Amino acid sequence: MTIVISMYFFITIVIIVFMFSYVILRTNLLYSRFLLALGLFISIYIFGYAMELNSSTMESMLIWNKIQYIGLSFYAAFWLIVSLLFTKTIKRISFPLMLALFIIPVLTFVFRFTNSLHNFYYTSFTLVERNNQVFLQLGKGFWYYIQLGYSVLTLIITNILYGYRYKKSKNANKKIYRILIFASLIPILGISLILTDFWNTGLDYAALIVPVSIILFSIAIFKYDMFELKATARDSIFTNNEN
């Protein structure tokens, strides 16, 4: 199972790198830079988790678990920023907005890396074996649920923004917003599975499901050209202003 999951993560990272290259060459729109950041932090997250799954000792698992949080702490904030800019809800990122969006992710990052001093994020670490695979089982502290709630809230707001633009868009553009809505609903499903863990597998379902969102983002970029949509909308605004 570990080999299959690792290959799955590797393919996802390759897709993200390819998407990076396309974005860099294709456009210099502001929101595209935050899309790059989103892809980067998700890549760090899933790479760290893949390495944790392939580790066999508590020490190495904990190291890779910390590395995951370089990406896991911040990707939800960038997900929301991309939606704010793409839907033209905001035109630029102000300092107060950045402060509001990143105060919880920054604290999450700090609390995870200093967890041994206070146990705010994780209260315990144990190794468990399921289906001949060793997993790191984590006792969850109060800040874990704050970060989880923050992630769900940002994704809900993202879907509200995309849903609103979907209703306002012409039929030709609705496909992109439909894909973006599905892409932003998937991580919420992953978080829900983490909280319930019906199958008691010990897996991080969010890490397993987020790559599907990346694939959907790629479809929006390569098949329906969300950058061209943005440029067309911008040109339309300029034309209307001139008239």
Coordinates of C-alpha atoms in Angstrom, one line a residue:
M1 CA 0.0 0.0 0.0
T2 CA 2.8 2.4 0.9
I3 CA 4.4 2.0 -2.6
V4 CA 1.1 2.7 -4.3
I5 CA 0.5 5.8 -2.2
S6 CA 4.0 7.0 -2.7
M7 CA 3.7 6.7 -6.5
Y8 CA 0.4 8.6 -6.3
F9 CA 2.1 11.4 -4.5
F10 CA 5.1 11.4 -6.8
I11 CA 2.8 11.8 -9.9
T12 CA 0.9 14.6 -8.2
I13 CA 4.2 16.5 -7.5
V14 CA 5.2 16.0 -11.2
I15 CA 1.8 17.5 -12.2
I16 CA 2.4 20.5 -9.9
V17 CA 5.9 21.1 -11.3
F18 CA 4.5 21.0 -14.8
M19 CA 1.7 23.4 -13.8
F20 CA 4.3 25.7 -12.2
S21 CA 6.2 25.8 -15.5
Y22 CA 3.1 26.6 -17.5
V23 CA 2.0 29.3 -15.1
I24 CA 5.4 31.0 -15.1
L25 CA 5.6 31.0 -18.9
R26 CA 1.9 31.8 -19.5
T27 CA 1.0 34.8 -17.3
N28 CA 2.2 37.3 -14.7
L29 CA -1.3 38.0 -13.2
L30 CA -1.2 38.6 -9.5
Y31 CA -3.4 35.6 -8.5
S32 CA -1.1 33.3 -10.6
R33 CA 1.7 34.0 -8.1
F34 CA -0.5 32.9 -5.2
L35 CA -1.5 29.8 -7.2
L36 CA 2.2 29.0 -7.5
A37 CA 2.5 29.4 -3.7
L38 CA -0.5 27.1 -3.2
G39 CA 1.0 24.4 -5.3
L40 CA 4.4 24.7 -3.6
F41 CA 2.9 24.4 -0.1
I42 CA 0.7 21.5 -1.1
S43 CA 3.7 19.8 -2.6
I44 CA 5.7 20.2 0.7
Y45 CA 2.7 18.8 2.6
I46 CA 2.2 15.7 0.5
F47 CA 6.0 15.1 0.1
G48 CA 6.4 15.2 3.9
Y49 CA 3.5 12.8 4.4
A50 CA 4.9 10.4 1.8
M51 CA 8.2 10.4 3.6
E52 CA 6.5 9.8 6.9
L53 CA 4.7 6.8 5.5
N54 CA 8.0 5.4 4.2
S55 CA 9.8 5.9 7.5
S56 CA 10.1 3.1 10.0
T57 CA 11.2 4.8 13.2
M58 CA 9.5 7.2 15.5
E59 CA 12.3 9.8 15.2
S60 CA 12.2 9.9 11.4
M61 CA 8.4 10.0 11.3
L62 CA 8.4 13.0 13.7
I63 CA 10.9 14.8 11.5
W64 CA 8.9 14.3 8.4
N65 CA 5.7 15.2 10.2
K66 CA 7.2 18.6 11.1
I67 CA 8.2 19.1 7.5
Q68 CA 4.6 18.5 6.4
Y69 CA 3.6 21.5 8.5
I70 CA 5.7 23.9 6.4
G71 CA 3.0 23.2 3.8
L72 CA 0.0 22.1 5.8
S73 CA 0.0 25.2 8.0
F74 CA -0.3 27.6 5.1
Y75 CA -2.0 26.1 2.1
A76 CA -5.6 26.9 3.2
A77 CA -4.8 30.6 3.4
F78 CA -3.3 30.6 -0.1
W79 CA -6.3 28.6 -1.4
L80 CA -8.6 31.5 -0.2
I81 CA -6.3 34.2 -1.6
V82 CA -6.4 32.6 -5.0
S83 CA -10.2 32.6 -4.9
L84 CA -10.4 36.2 -3.7
L85 CA -8.2 37.4 -6.6
F86 CA -9.6 35.2 -9.3
T87 CA -13.2 36.1 -8.5
K88 CA -12.2 39.8 -8.3
T89 CA -13.5 40.1 -4.8
I90 CA -10.4 42.0 -4.1
K91 CA -7.9 43.7 -6.4
R92 CA -4.8 43.5 -4.2
I93 CA -3.6 41.9 -1.0
S94 CA -3.4 44.5 1.8
F95 CA -1.3 44.1 4.9
P96 CA -4.4 43.9 7.2
L97 CA -5.8 41.1 5.1
M98 CA -2.5 39.2 5.1
L99 CA -2.3 39.6 8.9
A100 CA -5.9 38.3 9.3
L101 CA -5.4 35.3 7.0
F102 CA -2.0 34.2 8.2
I103 CA -2.1 34.8 12.0
I104 CA -3.5 31.3 12.6
P105 CA -1.3 29.5 10.1
V106 CA 1.8 31.2 11.5
L107 CA 0.8 30.2 15.1
T108 CA 0.1 26.6 13.8
F109 CA 3.6 26.5 12.3
V110 CA 5.2 27.8 15.5
F111 CA 3.1 25.5 17.8
R112 CA 3.9 22.4 15.8
F113 CA 7.7 23.0 15.8
T114 CA 7.7 23.9 19.5
N115 CA 5.1 21.2 20.5
S116 CA 7.4 19.5 23.0
L117 CA 7.3 22.6 25.2
H118 CA 3.6 22.8 25.6
N119 CA 1.7 20.1 23.7
F120 CA -0.8 22.6 22.3
Y121 CA -0.9 20.8 18.9
Y122 CA -0.2 17.1 19.7
T123 CA -0.5 15.6 23.1
S124 CA 1.0 12.2 22.4
F125 CA 2.9 10.2 19.7
T126 CA 2.7 6.5 19.4
L127 CA 3.4 3.9 16.7
V128 CA 0.6 1.5 15.7
E129 CA 0.6 -1.3 13.1
R130 CA -2.3 -1.8 10.8
N131 CA -2.3 -4.1 7.7
N132 CA 1.4 -4.7 8.1
Q133 CA 2.0 -0.9 7.9
V134 CA 3.4 1.2 10.8
F135 CA 1.7 4.5 11.3
L136 CA 2.3 7.5 13.6
Q137 CA -0.7 7.9 15.8
L138 CA -1.1 11.4 17.1
G139 CA -3.0 12.6 20.2
K140 CA -4.7 15.9 19.1
G141 CA -4.3 19.0 21.2
F142 CA -6.7 22.0 21.2
W143 CA -4.8 24.0 18.6
Y144 CA -5.1 21.0 16.1
Y145 CA -8.8 21.6 16.1
I146 CA -8.4 25.4 15.7
Q147 CA -6.2 24.9 12.6
L148 CA -8.7 22.3 11.3
G149 CA -11.6 24.7 11.8
Y150 CA -9.7 27.5 10.1
S151 CA -9.0 25.3 7.1
V152 CA -12.7 24.3 6.8
L153 CA -13.8 28.0 7.1
T154 CA -11.4 29.2 4.4
L155 CA -12.5 26.4 2.1
I156 CA -16.2 27.2 2.7
I157 CA -15.6 30.9 2.0
T158 CA -13.7 29.9 -1.2
N159 CA -16.7 27.8 -2.4
I160 CA -19.1 30.7 -1.6
L161 CA -17.0 33.0 -3.8
Y162 CA -16.8 30.5 -6.7
G163 CA -20.5 29.7 -6.3
Y164 CA -21.4 33.4 -6.6
R165 CA -19.3 33.9 -9.7
Y166 CA -20.7 30.7 -11.2
K167 CA -24.2 32.2 -11.0
K168 CA -23.1 35.5 -12.4
S169 CA -21.0 34.0 -15.3
K170 CA -22.0 33.3 -18.8
N171 CA -22.5 29.7 -19.8
A172 CA -19.1 29.5 -21.5
N173 CA -17.3 30.3 -18.3
K174 CA -19.4 28.2 -15.9
K175 CA -17.3 25.1 -16.5
I176 CA -14.3 26.6 -14.9
Y177 CA -16.1 27.7 -11.8
R178 CA -17.8 24.3 -11.6
I179 CA -14.4 22.6 -11.6
L180 CA -13.0 25.1 -9.0
I181 CA -15.9 24.5 -6.7
F182 CA -15.4 20.7 -6.9
A183 CA -11.6 21.2 -6.4
S184 CA -12.3 23.3 -3.2
L185 CA -14.9 20.8 -1.8
I186 CA -12.6 17.9 -1.9
P187 CA -10.2 19.0 0.9
I188 CA -13.3 19.4 3.2
L189 CA -14.2 15.8 2.5
G190 CA -10.6 14.8 3.4
I191 CA -10.9 16.7 6.7
S192 CA -14.2 15.1 7.5
L193 CA -12.7 11.7 6.9
I194 CA -9.9 12.5 9.3
L195 CA -12.3 13.5 12.1
T196 CA -14.5 10.4 11.6
D197 CA -11.8 7.8 10.5
F198 CA -14.5 5.2 9.8
W199 CA -12.0 2.6 8.6
N200 CA -9.5 3.2 11.4
T201 CA -6.6 3.1 9.0
G202 CA -4.5 5.9 10.6
L203 CA -4.1 7.6 7.2
D204 CA -4.2 11.3 6.6
Y205 CA -7.1 11.4 4.2
A206 CA -6.7 15.1 3.5
A207 CA -3.2 14.5 2.1
L208 CA -4.6 11.6 0.0
I209 CA -7.5 13.6 -1.4
V210 CA -5.8 17.0 -2.0
P211 CA -3.9 15.7 -5.1
V212 CA -7.3 15.3 -6.8
S213 CA -7.9 19.0 -6.3
I214 CA -4.6 19.7 -8.0
I215 CA -5.6 17.6 -11.0
L216 CA -8.9 19.6 -11.2
F217 CA -6.9 22.9 -11.0
S218 CA -4.7 21.5 -13.9
I219 CA -7.8 20.7 -16.0
A220 CA -9.1 24.3 -15.4
I221 CA -5.7 25.7 -16.4
F222 CA -4.9 23.5 -19.4
K223 CA -8.3 22.6 -20.8
Y224 CA -10.4 25.6 -20.1
D225 CA -7.5 28.2 -19.7
M226 CA -8.5 30.0 -16.5
F227 CA -5.7 32.5 -17.3
E228 CA -7.3 33.4 -20.6
L229 CA -10.7 33.8 -18.8
K230 CA -9.1 36.3 -16.4
A231 CA -7.4 38.2 -19.1
T232 CA -10.6 38.4 -21.1
A233 CA -12.5 39.7 -18.1
R234 CA -9.9 42.3 -17.5
D235 CA -9.9 43.5 -21.1
S236 CA -13.7 43.7 -21.0
I237 CA -13.5 45.9 -18.0
F238 CA -11.1 48.3 -19.7
T239 CA -13.2 48.4 -22.8
N240 CA -16.3 49.3 -20.8
N241 CA -14.5 52.0 -19.0
E242 CA -13.3 53.5 -22.3
N243 CA -16.8 53.6 -23.6

